[in-house]
CSV table of C-alpha atoms and ligand atoms in Angstrom, one decimal:
chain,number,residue,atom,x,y,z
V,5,UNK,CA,100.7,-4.5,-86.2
V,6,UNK,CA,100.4,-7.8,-84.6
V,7,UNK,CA,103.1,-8.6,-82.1
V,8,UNK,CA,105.6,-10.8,-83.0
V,9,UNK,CA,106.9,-14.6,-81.6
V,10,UNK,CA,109.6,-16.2,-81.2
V,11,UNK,CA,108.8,-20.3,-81.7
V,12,UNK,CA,110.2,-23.1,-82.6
V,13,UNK,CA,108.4,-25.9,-85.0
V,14,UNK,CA,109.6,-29.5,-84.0
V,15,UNK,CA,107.8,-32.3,-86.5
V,16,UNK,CA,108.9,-35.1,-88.5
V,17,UNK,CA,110.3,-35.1,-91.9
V,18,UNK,CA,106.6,-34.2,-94.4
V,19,UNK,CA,104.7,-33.0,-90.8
V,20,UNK,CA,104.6,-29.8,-92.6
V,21,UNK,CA,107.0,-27.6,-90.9
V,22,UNK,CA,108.2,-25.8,-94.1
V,23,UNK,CA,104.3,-25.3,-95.2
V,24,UNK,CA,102.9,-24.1,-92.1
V,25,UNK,CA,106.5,-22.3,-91.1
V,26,UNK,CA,106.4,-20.1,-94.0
V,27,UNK,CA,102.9,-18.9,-93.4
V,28,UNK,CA,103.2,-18.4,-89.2
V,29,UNK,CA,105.8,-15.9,-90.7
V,30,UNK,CA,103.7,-13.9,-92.4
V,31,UNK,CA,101.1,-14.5,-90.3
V,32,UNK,CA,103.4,-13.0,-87.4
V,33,UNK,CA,105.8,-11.0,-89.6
V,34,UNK,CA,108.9,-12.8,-88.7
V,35,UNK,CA,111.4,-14.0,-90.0
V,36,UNK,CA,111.4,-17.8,-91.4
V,37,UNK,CA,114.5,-19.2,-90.3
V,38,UNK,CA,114.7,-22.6,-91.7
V,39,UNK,CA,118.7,-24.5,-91.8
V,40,UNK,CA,117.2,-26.6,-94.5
V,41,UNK,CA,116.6,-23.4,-96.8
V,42,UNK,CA,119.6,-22.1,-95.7
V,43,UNK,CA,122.1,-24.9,-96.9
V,44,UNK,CA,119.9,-25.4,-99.5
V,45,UNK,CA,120.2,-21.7,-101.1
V,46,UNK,CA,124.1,-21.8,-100.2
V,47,UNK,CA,124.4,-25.2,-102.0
V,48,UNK,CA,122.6,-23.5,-105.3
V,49,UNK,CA,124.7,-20.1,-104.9
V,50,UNK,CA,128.1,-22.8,-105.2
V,51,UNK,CA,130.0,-21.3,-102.1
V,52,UNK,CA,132.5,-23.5,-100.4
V,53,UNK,CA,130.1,-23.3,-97.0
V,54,UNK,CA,127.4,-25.1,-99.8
V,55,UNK,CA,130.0,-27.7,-101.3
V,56,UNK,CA,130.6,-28.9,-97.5
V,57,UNK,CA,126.8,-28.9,-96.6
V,58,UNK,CA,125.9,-30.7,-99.8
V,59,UNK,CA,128.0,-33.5,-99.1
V,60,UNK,CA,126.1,-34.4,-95.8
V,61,UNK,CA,122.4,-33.5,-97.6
V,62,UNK,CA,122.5,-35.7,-100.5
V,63,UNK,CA,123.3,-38.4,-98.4
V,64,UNK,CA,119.7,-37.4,-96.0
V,65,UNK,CA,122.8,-37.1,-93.2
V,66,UNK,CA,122.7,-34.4,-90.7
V,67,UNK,CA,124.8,-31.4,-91.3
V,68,UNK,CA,127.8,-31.3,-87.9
V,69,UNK,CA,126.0,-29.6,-85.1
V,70,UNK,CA,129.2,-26.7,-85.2
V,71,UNK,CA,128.5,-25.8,-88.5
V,72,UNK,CA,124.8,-25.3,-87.9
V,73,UNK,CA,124.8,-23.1,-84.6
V,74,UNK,CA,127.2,-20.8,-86.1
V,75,UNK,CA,124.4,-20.4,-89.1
V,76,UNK,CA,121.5,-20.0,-86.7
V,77,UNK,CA,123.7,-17.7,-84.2
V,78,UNK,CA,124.5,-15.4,-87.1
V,79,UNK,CA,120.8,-15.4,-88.2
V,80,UNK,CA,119.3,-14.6,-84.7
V,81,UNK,CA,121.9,-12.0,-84.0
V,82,UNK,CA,120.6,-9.7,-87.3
V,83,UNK,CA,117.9,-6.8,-86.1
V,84,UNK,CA,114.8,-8.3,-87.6
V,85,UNK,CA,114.7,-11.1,-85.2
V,86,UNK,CA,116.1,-9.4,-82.1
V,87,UNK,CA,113.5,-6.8,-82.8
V,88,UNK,CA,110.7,-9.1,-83.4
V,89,UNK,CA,111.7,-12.5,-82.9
V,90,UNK,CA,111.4,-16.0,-85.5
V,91,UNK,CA,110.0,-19.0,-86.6
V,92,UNK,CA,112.7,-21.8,-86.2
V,93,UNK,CA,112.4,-24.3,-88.7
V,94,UNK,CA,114.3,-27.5,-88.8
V,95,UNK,CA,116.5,-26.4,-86.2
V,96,UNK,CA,117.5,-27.5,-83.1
V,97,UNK,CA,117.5,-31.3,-84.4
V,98,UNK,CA,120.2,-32.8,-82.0
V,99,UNK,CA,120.3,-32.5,-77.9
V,100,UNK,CA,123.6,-30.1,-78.4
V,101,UNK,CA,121.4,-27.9,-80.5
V,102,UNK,CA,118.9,-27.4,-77.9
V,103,UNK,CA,121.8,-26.8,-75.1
V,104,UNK,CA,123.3,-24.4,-77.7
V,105,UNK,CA,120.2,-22.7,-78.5
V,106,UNK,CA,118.9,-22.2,-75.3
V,107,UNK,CA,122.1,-20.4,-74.6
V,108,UNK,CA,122.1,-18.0,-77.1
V,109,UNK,CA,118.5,-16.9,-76.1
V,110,UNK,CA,119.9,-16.6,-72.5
V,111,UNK,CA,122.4,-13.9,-73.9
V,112,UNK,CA,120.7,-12.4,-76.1
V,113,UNK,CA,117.4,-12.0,-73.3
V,114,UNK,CA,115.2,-13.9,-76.1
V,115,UNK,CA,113.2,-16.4,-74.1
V,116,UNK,CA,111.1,-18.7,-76.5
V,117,UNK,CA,107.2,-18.3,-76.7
V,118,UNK,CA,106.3,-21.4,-77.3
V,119,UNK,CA,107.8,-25.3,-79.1
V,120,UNK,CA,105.1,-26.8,-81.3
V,121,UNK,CA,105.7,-30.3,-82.5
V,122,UNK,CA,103.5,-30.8,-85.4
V,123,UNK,CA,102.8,-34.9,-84.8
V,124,UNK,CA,102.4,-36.8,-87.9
V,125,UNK,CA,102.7,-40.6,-88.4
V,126,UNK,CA,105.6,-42.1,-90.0
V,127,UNK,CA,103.4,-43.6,-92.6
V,128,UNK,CA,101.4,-40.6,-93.5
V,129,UNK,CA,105.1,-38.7,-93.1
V,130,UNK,CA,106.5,-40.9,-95.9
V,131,UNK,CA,103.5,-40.8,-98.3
V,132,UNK,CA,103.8,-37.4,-98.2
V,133,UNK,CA,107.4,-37.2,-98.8
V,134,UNK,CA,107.2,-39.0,-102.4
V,135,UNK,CA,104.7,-36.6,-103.1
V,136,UNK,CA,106.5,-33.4,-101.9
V,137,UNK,CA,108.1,-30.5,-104.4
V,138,UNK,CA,109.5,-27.6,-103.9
V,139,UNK,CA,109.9,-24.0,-105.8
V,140,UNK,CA,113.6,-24.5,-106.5
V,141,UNK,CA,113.8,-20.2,-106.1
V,142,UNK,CA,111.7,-19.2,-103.2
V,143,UNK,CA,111.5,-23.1,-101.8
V,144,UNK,CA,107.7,-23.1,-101.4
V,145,UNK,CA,106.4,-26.4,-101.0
V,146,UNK,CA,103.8,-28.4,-103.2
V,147,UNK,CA,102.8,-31.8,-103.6
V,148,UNK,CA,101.6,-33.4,-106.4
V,149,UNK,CA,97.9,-33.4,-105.2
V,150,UNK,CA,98.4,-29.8,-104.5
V,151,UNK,CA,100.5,-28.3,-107.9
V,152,UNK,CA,101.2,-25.3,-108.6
V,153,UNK,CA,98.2,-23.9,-111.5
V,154,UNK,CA,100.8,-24.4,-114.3
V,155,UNK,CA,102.4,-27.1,-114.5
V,156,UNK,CA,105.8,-27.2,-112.2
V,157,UNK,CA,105.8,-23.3,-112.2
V,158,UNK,CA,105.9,-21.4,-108.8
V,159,UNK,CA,102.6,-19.7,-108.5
V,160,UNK,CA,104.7,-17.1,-106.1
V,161,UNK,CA,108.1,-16.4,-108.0
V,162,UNK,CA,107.9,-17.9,-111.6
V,163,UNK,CA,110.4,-20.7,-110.6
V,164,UNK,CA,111.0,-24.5,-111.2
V,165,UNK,CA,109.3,-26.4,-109.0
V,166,UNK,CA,111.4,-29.7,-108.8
V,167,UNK,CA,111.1,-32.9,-106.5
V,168,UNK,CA,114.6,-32.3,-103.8
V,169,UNK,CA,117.5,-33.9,-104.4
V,170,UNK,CA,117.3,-35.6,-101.2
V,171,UNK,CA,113.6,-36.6,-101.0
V,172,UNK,CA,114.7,-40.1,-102.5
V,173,UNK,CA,113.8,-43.5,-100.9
V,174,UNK,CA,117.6,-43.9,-99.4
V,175,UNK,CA,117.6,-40.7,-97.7
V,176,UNK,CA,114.0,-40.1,-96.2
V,177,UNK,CA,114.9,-43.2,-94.5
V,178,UNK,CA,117.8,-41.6,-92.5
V,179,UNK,CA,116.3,-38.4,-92.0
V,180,UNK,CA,113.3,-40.0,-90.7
V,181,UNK,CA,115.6,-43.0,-88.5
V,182,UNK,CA,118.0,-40.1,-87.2
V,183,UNK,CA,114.2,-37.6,-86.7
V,184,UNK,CA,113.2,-40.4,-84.0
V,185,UNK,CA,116.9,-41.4,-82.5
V,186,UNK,CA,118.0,-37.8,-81.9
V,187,UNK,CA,115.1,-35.1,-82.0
V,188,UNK,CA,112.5,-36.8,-80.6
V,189,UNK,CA,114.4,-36.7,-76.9
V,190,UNK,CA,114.1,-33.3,-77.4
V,191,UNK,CA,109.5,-32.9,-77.2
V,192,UNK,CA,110.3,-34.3,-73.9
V,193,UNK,CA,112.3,-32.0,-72.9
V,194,UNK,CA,110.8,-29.0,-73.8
V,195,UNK,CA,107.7,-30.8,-72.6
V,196,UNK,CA,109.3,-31.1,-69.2
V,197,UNK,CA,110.0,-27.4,-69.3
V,198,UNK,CA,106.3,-26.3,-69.7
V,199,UNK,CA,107.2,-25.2,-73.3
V,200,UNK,CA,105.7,-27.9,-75.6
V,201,UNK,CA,102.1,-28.0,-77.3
V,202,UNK,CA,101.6,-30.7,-79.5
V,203,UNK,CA,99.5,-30.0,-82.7
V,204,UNK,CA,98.2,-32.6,-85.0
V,205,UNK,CA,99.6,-32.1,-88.3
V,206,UNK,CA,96.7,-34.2,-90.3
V,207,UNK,CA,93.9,-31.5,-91.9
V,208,UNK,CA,94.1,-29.2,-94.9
V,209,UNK,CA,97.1,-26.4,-94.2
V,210,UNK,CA,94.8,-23.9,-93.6
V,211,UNK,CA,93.4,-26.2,-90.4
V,212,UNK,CA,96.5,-26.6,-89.5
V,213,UNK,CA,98.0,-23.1,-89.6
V,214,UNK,CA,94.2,-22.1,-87.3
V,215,UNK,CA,95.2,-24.6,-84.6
V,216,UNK,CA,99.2,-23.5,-84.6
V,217,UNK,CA,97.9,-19.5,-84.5
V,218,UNK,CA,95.4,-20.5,-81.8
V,219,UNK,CA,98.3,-22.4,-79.9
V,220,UNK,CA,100.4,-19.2,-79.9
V,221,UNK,CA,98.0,-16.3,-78.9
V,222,UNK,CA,96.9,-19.0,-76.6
V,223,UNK,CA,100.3,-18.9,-74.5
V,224,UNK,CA,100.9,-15.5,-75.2
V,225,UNK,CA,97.8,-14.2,-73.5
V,226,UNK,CA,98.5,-17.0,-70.5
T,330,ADP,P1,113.9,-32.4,-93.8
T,330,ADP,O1,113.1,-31.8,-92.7
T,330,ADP,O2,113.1,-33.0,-94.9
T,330,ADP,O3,115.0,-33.3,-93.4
T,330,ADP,P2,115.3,-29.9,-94.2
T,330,ADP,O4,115.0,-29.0,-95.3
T,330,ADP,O5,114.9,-29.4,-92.8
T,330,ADP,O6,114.6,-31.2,-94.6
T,330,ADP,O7,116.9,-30.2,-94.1
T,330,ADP,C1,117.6,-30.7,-95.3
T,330,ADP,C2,119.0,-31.2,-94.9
T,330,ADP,O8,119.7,-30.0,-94.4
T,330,ADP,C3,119.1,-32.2,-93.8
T,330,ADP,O9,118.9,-33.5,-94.3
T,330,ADP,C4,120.5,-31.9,-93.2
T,330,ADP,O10,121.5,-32.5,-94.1
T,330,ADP,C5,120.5,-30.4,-93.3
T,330,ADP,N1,120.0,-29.8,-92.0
T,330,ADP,C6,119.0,-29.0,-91.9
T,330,ADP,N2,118.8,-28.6,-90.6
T,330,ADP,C7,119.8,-29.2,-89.9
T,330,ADP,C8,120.1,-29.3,-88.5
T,330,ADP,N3,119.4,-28.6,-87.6
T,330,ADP,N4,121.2,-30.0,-88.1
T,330,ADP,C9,121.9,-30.7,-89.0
T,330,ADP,N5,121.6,-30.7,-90.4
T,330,ADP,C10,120.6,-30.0,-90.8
């Protein structure tokens, strides 16, 4: 079996994360821990945790950074990632997400392979955006250049595939504006630390997912 990773994808809004994240981990067979999933499937399932979230996610606002470590904490602390690490999607998006983060990989002895920020413009990022849908079961991602082979059904689960609630004009807008005010300090400082590669996100998704693989065995063999 290949070994696993443990990586983080950093990348605007429509870079691709969820596309490319999904496939790294089969690719690595890891788990694909994306928040964005995660609110989303707790906001369909109707629990009180998914009422709170869905409040902040309609509105393209960022859930609080409390509520979010304690989701990723949980998920990193199950045996599938200790044993062969993760694919971090989404996640850290704030600088107290990265302090927060890098501590729980401290005490857990999980140091990260490798930061990737996918690099896309903010024009191509919100042309792609209007185009984006999503399996509203399993939350694979199409666009309407790429559908699904019939029509708005999920070619891997049989579900709706839907345009997201928050992909509208209102909200992309703050997700982007917050993207560059509060993530973006973070490539720098993983840069700073020697983790960072920075891929181009522009290319067909199987281009992409060849430079990201190359990226990681890459490191890992460094
Ligand atoms: P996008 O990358 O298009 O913003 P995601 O699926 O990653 O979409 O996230 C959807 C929503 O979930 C965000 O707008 C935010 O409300 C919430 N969310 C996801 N990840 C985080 C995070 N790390 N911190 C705060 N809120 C988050």
């Amino acid at each position: 079996m290949v070994p696993g990773a443990r990586l983080v994808i950093l990348g605007r809004q429509g870079a691709g994360k969820g596309t490319q994240c999904m496939r790294l981990a089969r690719h690595y067979v890891v788990p694909h821990v994306s928040t964005g999933d995660i609110f989303r499937a707790a906001v369909k399932a109707g629990s009180e945790f998914g009422r709170r979230a869905e409040e902040y996610m309609v509105a393209g606002q960022l859930v609080p950074d409390e509520i979010v470590v304690g989701v990723v904490r949980e998920r990193l602390c199950q045996r599938d990632a200790k044993a062969r690490g993760f694919i971090l999607d989404g996640f850290p998006r704030t600088a107290a997400q990265a302090f927060a983060l890098d501590e729980m990989l401290e005490e857990e002895g999980m140091p990260l392979d490798l930061t990737i920020d996918l690099e896309i413009s903010e024009e191509d990022a919100l042309s792609r955006l209007a185009a984006r849908r999503v399996c509203s079961t399993c939350a694979t991602i199409y666009s309407t250049s790429r559908r699904p082979s019939i029509d708005w059904t999920c070619d891997n689960c049989g579900g709706e595939v839907v345009q997201r609630q928050d992909d509208t004009e209102g909200a992309i807008r703050k997700r982007l504006a917050d993207y560059n005010e509060l993530t973006t300090p973070l490539i720098d400082w993983y840069e700073r630390r020697g983790t960072l590669v920075r891929i181009d996100a522009i290319g067909t998704p199987e281009e992409v997912l060849v430079r990201m693989v190359q990226a990681v065995d890459g490191r890992k063999q460094a």
